[in-house]
Coordinates of N, CA and C and ligand atoms in Angstrom, one line a residue:
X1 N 0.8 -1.2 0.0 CA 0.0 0.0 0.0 C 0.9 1.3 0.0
X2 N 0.5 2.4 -1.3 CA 1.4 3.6 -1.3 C 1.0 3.7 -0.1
X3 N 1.6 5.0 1.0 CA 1.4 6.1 1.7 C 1.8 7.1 1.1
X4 N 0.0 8.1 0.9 CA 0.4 9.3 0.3 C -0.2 10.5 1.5
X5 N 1.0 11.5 1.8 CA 0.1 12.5 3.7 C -0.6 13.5 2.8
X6 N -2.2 13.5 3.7 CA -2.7 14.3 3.0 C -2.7 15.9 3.8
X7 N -1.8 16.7 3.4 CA -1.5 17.8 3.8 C -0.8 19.2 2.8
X8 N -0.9 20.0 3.6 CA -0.2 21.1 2.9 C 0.9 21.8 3.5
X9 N 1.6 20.9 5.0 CA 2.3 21.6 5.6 C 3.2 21.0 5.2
X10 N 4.4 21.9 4.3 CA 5.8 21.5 4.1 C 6.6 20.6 5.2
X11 N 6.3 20.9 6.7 CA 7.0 21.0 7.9 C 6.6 19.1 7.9
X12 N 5.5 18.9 7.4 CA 5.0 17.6 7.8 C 5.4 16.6 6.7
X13 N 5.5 17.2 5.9 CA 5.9 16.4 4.4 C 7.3 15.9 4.7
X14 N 8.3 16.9 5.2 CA 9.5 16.7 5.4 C 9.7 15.5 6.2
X15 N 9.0 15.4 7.1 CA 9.4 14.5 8.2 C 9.0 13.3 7.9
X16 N 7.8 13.5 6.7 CA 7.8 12.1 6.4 C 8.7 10.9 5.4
X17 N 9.1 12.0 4.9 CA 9.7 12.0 3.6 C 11.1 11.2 4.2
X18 N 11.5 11.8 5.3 CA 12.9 11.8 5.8 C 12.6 10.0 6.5
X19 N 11.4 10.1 6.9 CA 11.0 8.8 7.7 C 11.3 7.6 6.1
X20 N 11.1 8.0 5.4 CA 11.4 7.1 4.0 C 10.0 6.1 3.8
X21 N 9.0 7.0 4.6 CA 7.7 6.0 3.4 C 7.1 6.8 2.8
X22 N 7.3 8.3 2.4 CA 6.3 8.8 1.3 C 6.2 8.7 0.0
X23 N 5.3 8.5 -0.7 CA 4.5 7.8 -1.9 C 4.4 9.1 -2.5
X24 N 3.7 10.2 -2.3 CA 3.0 11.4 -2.5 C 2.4 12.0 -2.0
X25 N 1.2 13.3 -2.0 CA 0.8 14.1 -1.4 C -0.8 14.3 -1.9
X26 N -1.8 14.6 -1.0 CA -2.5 15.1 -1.4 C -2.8 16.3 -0.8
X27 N -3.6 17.2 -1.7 CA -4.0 18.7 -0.9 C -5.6 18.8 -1.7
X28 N -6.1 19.7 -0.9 CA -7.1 20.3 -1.3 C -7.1 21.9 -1.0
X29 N -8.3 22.6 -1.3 CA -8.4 24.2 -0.7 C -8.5 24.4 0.7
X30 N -9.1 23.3 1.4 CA -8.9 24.2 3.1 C -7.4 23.3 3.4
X31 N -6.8 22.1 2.7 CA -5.5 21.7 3.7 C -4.7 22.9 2.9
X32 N -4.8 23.6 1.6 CA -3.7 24.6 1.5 C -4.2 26.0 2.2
X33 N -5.3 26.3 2.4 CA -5.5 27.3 3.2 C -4.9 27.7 4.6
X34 N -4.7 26.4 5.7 CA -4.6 26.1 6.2 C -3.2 26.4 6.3
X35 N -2.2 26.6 5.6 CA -0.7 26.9 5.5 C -0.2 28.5 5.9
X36 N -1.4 29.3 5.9 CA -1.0 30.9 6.0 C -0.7 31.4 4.6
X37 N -0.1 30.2 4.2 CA 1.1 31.2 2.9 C -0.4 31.7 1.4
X38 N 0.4 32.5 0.5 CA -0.5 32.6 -0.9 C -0.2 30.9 -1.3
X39 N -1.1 30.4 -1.7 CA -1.6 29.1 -2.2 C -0.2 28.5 -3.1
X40 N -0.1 29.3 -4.0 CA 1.1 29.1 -5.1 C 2.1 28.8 -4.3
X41 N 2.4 29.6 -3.3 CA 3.8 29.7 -2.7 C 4.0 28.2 -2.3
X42 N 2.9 28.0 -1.5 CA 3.1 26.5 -0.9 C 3.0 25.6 -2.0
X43 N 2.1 25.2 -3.1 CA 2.2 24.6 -3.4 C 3.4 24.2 -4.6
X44 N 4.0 24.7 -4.8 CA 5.6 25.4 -5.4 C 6.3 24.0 -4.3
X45 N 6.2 25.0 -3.2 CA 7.4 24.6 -1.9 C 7.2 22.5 -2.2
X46 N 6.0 22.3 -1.9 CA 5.7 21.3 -2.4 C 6.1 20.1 -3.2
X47 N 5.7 20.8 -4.4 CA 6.2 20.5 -5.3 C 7.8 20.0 -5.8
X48 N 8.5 21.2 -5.0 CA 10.0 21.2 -5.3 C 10.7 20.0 -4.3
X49 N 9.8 19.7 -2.5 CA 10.7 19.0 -2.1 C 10.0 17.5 -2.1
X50 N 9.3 17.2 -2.9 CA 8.8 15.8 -3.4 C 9.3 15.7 -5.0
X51 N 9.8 16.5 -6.0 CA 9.7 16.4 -7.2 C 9.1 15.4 -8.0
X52 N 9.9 13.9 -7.1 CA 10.1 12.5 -8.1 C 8.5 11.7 -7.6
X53 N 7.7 12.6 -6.7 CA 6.1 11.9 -6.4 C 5.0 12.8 -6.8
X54 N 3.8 12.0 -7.0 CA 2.9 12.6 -7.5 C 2.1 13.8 -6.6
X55 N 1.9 14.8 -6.7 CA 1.4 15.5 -5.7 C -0.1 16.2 -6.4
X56 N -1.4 15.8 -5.7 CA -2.6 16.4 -5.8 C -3.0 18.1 -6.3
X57 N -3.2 18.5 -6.8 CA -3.7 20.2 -6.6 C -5.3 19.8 -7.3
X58 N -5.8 20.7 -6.3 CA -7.6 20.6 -7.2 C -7.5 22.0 -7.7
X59 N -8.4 22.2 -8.9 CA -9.3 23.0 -9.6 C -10.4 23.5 -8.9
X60 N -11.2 24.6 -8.8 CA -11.7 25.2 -8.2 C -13.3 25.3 -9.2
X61 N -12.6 26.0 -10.4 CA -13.8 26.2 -11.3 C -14.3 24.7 -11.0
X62 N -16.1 25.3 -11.5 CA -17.3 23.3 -11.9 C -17.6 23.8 -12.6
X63 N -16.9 24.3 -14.0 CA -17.3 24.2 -15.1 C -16.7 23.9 -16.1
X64 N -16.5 22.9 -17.2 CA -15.7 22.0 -18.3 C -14.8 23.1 -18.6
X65 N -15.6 24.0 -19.5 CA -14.1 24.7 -20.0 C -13.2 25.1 -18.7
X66 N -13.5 25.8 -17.6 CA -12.7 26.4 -16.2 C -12.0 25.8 -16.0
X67 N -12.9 24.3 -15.6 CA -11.9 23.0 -14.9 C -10.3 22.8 -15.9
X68 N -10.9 22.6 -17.2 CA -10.0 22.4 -18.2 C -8.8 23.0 -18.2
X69 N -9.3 24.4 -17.9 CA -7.9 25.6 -18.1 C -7.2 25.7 -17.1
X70 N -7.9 25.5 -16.1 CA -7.3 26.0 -14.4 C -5.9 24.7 -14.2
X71 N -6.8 23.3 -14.7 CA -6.0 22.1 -14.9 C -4.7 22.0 -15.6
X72 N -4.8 22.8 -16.7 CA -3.9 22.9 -17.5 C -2.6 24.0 -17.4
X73 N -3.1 25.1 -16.1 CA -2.5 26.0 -15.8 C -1.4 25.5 -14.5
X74 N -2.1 24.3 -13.6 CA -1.8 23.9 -12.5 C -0.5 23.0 -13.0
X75 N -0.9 22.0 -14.2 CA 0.0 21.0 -14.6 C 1.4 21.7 -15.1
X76 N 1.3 23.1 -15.3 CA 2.9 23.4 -15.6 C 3.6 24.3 -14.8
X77 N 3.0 23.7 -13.5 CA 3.9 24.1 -11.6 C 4.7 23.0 -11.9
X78 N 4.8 21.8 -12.5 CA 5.8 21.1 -12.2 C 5.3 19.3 -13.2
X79 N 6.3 18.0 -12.8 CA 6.2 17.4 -14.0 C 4.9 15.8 -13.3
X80 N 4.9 16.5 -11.5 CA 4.5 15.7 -10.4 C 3.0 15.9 -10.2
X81 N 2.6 17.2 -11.2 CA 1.4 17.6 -10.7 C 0.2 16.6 -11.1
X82 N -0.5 16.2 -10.3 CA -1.6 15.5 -10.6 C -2.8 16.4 -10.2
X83 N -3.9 16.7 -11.1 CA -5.0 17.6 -11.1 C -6.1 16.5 -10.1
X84 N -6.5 17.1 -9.4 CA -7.6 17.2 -8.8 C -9.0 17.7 -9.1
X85 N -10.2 16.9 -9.7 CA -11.4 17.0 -10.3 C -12.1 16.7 -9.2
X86 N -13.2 17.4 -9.3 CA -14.5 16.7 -8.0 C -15.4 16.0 -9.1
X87 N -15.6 14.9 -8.2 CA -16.7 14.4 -9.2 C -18.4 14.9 -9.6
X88 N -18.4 15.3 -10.6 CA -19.8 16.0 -11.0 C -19.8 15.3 -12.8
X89 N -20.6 15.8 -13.1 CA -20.9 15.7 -14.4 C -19.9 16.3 -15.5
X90 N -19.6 17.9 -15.0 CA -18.5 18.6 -15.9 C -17.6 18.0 -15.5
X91 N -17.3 17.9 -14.7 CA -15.8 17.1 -14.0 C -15.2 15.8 -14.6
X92 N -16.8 14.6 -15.0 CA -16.4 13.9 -15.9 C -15.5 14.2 -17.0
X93 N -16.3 14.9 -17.8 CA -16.2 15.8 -19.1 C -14.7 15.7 -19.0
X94 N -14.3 16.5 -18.0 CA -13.2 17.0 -17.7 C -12.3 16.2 -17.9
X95 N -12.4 14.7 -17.2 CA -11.0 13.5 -16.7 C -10.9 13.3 -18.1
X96 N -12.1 13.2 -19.2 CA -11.7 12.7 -20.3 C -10.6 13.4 -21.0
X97 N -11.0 14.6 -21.5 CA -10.4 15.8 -21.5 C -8.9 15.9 -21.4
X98 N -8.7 15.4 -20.3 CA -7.5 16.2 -19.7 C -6.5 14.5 -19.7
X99 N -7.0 13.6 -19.2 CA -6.2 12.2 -19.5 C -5.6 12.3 -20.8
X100 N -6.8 12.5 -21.6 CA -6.2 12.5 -23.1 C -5.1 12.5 -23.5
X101 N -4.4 14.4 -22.9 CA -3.4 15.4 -23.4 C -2.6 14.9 -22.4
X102 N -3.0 13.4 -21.6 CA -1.5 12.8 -20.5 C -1.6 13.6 -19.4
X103 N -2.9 14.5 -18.8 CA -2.5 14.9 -17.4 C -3.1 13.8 -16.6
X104 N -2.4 14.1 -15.6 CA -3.1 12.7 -14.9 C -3.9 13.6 -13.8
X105 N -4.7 12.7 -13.3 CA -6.3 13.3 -12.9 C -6.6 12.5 -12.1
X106 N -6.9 13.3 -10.3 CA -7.4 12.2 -9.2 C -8.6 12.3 -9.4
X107 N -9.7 12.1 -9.3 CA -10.9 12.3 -8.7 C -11.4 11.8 -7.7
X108 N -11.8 13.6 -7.3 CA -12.0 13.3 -5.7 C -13.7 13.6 -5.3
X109 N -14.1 13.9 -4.3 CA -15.2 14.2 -3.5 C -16.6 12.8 -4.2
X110 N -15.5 11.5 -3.8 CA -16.5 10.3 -4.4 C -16.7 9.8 -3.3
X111 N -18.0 9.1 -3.3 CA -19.0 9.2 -2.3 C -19.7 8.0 -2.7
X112 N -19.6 7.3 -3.3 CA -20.4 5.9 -3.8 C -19.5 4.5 -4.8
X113 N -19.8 3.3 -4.8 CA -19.3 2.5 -6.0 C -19.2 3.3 -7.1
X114 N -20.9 3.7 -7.5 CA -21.7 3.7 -8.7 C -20.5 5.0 -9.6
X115 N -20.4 6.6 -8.7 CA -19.3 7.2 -8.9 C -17.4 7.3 -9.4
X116 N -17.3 5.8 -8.8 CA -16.3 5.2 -9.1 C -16.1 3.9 -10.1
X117 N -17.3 4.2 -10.6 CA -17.7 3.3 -11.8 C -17.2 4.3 -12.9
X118 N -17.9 5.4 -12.8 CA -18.5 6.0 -13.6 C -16.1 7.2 -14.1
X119 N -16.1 7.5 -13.0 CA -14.6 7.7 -12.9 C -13.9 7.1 -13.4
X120 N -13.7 5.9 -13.0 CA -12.9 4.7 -13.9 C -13.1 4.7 -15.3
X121 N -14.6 4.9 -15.5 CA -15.0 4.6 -17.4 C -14.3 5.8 -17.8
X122 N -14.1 7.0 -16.9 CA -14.0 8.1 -18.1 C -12.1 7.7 -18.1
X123 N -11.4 7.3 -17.7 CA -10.2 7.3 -17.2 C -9.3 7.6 -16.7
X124 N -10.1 8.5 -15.1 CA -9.3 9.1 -14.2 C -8.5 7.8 -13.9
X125 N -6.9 8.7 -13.4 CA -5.8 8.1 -12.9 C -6.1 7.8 -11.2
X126 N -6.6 8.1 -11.1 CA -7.0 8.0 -9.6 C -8.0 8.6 -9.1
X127 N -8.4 7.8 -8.4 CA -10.2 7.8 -7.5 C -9.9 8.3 -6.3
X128 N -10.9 9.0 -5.8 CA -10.8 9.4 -4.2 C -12.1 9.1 -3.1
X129 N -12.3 8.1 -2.8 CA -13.1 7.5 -1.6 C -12.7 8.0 -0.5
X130 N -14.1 9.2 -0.1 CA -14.0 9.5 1.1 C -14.4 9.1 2.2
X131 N -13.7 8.1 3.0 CA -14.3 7.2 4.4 C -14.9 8.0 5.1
X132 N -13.5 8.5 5.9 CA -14.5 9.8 7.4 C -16.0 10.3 7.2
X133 N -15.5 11.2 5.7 CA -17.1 11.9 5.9 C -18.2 11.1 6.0
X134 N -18.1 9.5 4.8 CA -18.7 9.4 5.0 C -19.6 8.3 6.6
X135 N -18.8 8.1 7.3 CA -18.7 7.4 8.3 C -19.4 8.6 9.4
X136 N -19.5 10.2 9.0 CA -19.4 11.1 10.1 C -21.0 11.3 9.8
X137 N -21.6 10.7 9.0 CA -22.9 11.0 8.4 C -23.6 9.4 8.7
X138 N -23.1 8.5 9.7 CA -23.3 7.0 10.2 C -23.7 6.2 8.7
X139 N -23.1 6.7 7.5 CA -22.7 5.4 6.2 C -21.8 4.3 7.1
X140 N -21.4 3.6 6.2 CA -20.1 2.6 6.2 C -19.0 2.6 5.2
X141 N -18.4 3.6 5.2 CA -16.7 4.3 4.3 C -16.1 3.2 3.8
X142 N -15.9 2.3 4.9 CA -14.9 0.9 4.6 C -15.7 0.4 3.6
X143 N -17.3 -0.2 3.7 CA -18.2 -0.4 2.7 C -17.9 -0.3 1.7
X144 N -17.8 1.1 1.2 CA -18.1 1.8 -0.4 C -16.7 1.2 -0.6
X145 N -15.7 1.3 0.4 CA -14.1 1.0 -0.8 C -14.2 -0.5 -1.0
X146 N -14.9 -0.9 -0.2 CA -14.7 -2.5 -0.7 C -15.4 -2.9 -1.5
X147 N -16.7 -2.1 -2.2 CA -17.2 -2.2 -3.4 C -16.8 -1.6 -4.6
X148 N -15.6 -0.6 -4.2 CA -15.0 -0.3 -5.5 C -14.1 -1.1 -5.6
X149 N -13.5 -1.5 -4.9 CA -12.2 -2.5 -4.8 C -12.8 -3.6 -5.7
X150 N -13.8 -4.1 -5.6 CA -14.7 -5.5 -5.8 C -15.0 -4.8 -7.5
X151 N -15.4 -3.9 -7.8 CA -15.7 -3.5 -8.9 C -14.5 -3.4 -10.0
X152 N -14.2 -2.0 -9.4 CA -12.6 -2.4 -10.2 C -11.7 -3.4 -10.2
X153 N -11.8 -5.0 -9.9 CA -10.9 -5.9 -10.2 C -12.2 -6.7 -11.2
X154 N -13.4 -6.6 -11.2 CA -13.9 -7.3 -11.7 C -13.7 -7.0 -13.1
X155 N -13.4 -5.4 -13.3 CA -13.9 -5.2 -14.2 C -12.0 -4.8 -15.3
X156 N -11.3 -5.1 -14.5 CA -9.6 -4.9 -14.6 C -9.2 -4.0 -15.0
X157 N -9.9 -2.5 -14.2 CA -10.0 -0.7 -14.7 C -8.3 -0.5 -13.9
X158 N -8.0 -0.1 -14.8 CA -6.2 0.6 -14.1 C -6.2 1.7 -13.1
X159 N -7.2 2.6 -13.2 CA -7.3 3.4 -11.9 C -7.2 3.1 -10.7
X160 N -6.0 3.8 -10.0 CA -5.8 3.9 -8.9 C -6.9 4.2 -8.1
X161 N -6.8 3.4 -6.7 CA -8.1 3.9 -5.5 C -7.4 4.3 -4.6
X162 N -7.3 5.4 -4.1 CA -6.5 6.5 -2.7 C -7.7 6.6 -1.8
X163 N -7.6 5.8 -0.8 CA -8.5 5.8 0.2 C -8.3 7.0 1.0
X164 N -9.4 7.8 1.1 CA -9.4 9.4 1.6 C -9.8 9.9 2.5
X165 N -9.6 10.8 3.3 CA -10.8 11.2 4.3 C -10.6 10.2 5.7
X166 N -9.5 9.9 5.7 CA -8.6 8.9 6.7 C -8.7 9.4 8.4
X167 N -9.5 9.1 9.0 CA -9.8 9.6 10.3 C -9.0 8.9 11.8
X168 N -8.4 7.5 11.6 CA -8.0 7.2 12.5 C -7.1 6.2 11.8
X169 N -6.1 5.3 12.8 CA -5.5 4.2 12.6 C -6.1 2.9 11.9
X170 N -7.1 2.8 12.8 CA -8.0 1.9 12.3 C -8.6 1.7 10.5
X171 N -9.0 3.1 10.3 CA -9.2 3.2 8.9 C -8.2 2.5 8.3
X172 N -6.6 2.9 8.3 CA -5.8 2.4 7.4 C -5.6 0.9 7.7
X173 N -5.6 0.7 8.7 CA -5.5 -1.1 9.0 C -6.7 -1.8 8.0
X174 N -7.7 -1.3 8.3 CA -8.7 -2.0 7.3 C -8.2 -1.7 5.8
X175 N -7.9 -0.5 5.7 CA -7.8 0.3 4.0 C -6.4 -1.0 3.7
X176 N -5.6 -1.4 4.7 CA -4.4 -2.1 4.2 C -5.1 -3.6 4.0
X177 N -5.7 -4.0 4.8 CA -6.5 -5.6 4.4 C -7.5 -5.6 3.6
X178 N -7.8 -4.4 2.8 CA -8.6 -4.7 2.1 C -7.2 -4.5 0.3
X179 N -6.5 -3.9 0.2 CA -5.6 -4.5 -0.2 C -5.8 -3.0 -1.3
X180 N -6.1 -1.8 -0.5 CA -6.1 -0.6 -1.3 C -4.6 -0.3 -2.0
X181 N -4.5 0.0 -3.1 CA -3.3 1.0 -4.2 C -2.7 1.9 -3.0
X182 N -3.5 2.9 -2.7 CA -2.5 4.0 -1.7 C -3.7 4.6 -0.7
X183 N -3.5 4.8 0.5 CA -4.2 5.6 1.6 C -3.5 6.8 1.5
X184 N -4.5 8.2 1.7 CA -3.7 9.2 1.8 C -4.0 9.8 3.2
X185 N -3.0 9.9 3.8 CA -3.4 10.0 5.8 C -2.9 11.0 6.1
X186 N -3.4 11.9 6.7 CA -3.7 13.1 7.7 C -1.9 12.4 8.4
X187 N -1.1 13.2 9.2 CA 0.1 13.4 9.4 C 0.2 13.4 10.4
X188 N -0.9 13.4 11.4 CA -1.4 12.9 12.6 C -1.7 11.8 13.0
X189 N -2.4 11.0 11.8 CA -2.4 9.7 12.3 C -1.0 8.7 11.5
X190 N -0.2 9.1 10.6 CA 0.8 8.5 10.3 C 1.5 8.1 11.2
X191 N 2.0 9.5 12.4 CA 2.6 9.0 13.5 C 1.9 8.1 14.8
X192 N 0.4 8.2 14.6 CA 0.1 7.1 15.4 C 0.3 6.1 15.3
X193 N 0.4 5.5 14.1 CA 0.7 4.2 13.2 C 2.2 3.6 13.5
X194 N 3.1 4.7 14.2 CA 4.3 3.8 14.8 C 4.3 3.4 16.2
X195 N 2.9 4.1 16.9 CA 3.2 3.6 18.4 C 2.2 2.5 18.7
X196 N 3.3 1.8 19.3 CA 2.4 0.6 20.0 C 3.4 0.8 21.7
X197 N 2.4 0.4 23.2 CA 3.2 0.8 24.4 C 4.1 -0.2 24.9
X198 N 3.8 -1.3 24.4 CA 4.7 -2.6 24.5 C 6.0 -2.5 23.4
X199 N 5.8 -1.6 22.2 CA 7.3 -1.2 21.6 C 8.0 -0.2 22.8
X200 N 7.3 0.6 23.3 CA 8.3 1.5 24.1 C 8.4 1.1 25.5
X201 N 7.6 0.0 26.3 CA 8.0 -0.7 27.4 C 9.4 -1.7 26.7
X202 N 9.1 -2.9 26.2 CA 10.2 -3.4 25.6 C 11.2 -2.9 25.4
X203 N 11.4 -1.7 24.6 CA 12.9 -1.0 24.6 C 13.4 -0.4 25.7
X204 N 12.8 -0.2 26.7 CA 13.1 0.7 27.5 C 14.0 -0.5 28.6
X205 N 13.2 -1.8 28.5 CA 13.6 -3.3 29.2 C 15.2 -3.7 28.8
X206 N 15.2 -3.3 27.4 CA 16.4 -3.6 26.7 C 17.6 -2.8 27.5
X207 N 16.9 -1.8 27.2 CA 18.1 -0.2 27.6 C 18.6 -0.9 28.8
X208 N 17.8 -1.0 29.5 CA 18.2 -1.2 31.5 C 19.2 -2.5 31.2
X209 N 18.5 -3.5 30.8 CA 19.5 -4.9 30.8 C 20.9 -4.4 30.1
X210 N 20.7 -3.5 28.9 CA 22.2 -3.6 28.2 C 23.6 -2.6 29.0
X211 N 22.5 -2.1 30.0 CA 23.3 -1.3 30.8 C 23.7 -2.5 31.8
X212 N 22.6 -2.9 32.4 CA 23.7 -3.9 33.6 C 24.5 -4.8 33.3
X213 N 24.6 -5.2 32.0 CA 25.7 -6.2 31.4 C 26.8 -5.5 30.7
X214 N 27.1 -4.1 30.6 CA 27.7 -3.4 30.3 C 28.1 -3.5 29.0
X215 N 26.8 -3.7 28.0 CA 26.8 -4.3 26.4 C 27.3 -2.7 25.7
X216 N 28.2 -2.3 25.4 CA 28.7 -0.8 24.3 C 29.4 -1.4 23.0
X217 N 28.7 -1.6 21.9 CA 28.9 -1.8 20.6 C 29.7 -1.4 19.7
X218 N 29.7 -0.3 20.4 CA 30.9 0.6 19.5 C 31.9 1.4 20.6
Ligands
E4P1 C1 -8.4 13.8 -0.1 O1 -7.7 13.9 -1.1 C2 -8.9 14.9 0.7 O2 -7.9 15.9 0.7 C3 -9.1 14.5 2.2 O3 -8.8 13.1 2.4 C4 -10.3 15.0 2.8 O4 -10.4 14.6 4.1 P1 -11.3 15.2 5.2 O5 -12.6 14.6 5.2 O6 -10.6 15.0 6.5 O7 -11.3 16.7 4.9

């Protein structure tokens, strides 16, 4: 399973990056708002210190031609840019559109199989299943990815599924047995995902013993 953090804070990108599991990035308008900086600046900064991974930017316009241009404006920040589409009707319009000319295209704000049916036919490069929200509205998030999952193999569509909207640890444990392409996780719970209390009682057991046997390695 990629791990792609879904953020806009350079500070958090770095650290994951340095940890040596990041895949890519996603952003949207409130995670780049969220930065302070003018939008460009960050997403620039971005851009530059991931180069060789895919990194998210959405489009703002919901309208074919808008989406089109904004898309095409975004893709020449860099060679990593992957356009961000919401799924609607123009938006379709759009993946086709823009796949075509080789941009690659997530689509996001999907909310059902039937939408990720419909995603895959036009030939976004990636799908965006949003769990949390939809879990925060008492659906079942895990649900829908496991009917896209079940859909898209039946049907042997190449689009990527980026399990989204990542609310806890738990999410990704299931998103990882269900045998998703890439999770993209909030930077909060990535580092939850290294603690366990029995990793830091156990080492701490170790420390004490290798002291009283006077174990120095180097
Ligand atoms: C995905 O690409 C979105 O940026 C993100 O996962 C949305 O998550 P949220 O529901 O926590 O805003």
């Amino acid at each position: 399973m990629k791990i792609f953090v879904d953020t806009a804070q350079i500070e958090e990108i770095r650290k994951v990056k340095e940890w040596g599991i990041l895949d890519g990035i996603t952003t949207n308008p409130t995670l780049l708002s969220k930065t302070g900086k003018p939008w460009k600046e960050a997403a620039m900064e971005i851009l530059k210190e991931v180069s060789d991974k895919p990194v998210s930017l959405e489009v703002i316009a919901t309208d074919f031609e808008g989406m089109v241009k904004e898309a095409k404006e975004l893709a020449k920040m860099g060679d990593n840019v992957v356009i961000k589409i919401p799924f609607t009707v123009e938006g379709t319009k759009a993946i086709k559109a823009l796949v075509s000319e080789g941009i690659k295209v997530n689509v996001t704000l999907v909310f059902s199989p039937l939408q990720a049916l419909i995603a895959a036919k036009a030939g976004a490069t990636y799908v965006s299943p949003f769990i949390g929200r939809l879990d925060d509205i008492s659906h079942d998030g895990i649900s829908m990815l496991e009917e896209i999952i079940q859909i898209y193999d039946v049907y042997g569509f190449e689009t990527e599924i980026i399990a989204a909207s990542i609310r806890h640890v738990d999410h990704v444990r299931r998103c990882a047995l269900l045998g998703v392409d890439i999770a993209t996780i909030p930077f909060k719970v990535i580092q939850q995902m290294f603690k366990h209390p029995l990793t830091d009682i156990g080492l701490t057991k170790f420390l004490e013993d290798a002291k009283k046997a006077n174990i120095s390695i180097i």
